PDB file of C-alpha atoms in Angstrom:
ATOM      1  CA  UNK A   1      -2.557   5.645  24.962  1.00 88.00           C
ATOM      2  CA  UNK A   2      -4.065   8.315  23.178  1.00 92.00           C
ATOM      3  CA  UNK A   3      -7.689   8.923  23.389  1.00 94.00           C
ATOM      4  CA  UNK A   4      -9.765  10.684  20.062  1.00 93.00           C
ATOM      5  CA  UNK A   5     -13.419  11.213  20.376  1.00 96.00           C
ATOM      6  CA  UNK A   6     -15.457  11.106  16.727  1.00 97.00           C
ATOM      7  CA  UNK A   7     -19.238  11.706  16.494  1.00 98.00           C
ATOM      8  CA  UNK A   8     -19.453   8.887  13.512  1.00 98.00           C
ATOM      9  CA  UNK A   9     -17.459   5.963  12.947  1.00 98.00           C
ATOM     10  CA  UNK A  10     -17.774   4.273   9.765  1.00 97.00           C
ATOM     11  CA  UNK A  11     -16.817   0.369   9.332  1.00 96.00           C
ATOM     12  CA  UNK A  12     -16.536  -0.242   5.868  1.00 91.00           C
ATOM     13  CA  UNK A  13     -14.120   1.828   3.307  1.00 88.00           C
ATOM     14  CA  UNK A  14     -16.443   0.344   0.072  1.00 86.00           C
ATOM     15  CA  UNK A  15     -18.861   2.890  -2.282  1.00 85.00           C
ATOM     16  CA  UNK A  16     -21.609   3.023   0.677  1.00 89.00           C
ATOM     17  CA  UNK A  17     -18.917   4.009   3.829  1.00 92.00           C
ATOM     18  CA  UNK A  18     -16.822   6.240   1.701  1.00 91.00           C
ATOM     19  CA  UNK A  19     -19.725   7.892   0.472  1.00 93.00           C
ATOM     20  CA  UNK A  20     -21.217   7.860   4.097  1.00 96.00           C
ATOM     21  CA  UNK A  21     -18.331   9.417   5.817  1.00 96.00           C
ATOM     22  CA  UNK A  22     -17.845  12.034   3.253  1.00 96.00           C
ATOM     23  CA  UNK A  23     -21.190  13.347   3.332  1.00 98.00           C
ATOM     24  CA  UNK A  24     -21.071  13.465   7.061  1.00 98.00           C
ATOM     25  CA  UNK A  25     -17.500  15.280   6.769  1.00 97.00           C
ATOM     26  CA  UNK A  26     -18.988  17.891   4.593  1.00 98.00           C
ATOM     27  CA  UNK A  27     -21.288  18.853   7.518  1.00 98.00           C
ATOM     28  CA  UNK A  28     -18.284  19.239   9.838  1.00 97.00           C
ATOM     29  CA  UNK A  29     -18.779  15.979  11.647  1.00 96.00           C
ATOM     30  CA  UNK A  30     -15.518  14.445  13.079  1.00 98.00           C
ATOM     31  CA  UNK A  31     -15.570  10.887  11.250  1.00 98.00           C
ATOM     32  CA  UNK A  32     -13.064   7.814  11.699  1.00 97.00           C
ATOM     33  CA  UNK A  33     -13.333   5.461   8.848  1.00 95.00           C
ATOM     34  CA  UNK A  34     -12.270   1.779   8.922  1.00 94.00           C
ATOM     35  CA  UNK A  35     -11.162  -0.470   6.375  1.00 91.00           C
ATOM     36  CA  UNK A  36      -9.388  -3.991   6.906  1.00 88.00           C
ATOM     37  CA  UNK A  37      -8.170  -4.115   3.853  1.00 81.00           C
ATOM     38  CA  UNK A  38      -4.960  -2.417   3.021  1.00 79.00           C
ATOM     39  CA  UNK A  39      -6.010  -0.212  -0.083  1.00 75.00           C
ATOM     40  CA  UNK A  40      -9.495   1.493  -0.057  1.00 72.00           C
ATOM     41  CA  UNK A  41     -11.859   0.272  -3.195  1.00 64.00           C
ATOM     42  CA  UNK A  42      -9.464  -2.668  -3.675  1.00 65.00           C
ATOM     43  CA  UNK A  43     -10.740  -5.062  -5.071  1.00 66.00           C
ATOM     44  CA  UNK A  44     -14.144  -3.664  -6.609  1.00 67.00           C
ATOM     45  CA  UNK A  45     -16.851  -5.575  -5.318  1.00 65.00           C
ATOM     46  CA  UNK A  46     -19.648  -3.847  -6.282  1.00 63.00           C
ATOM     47  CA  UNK A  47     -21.691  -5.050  -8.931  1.00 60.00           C
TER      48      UNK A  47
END
């Protein structure tokens, strides 16, 4: 097994994580983000 180190994981692909780990990206931090679903932003549950 491979192992990857990341200095932020995000749990959560919705408006808030995306929004989260693209900011961090930005500054050069290595992110993982998580989603269970199989299509980020699908459905829409944001109000």
């Amino acid at each position: 097994m491979r192992q990857h180190d990341y200095d932020i994981i995000v749990v959560g692909a919705g408006p808030a994580g995306s929004m989260a780990a693209r900011f961090a990206a930005e500054q050069g931090v290595s992110v993982l983000m998580l989603e269970k679903d199989r299509d980020v932003g699908y459905p829409v549950r944001c109000g």
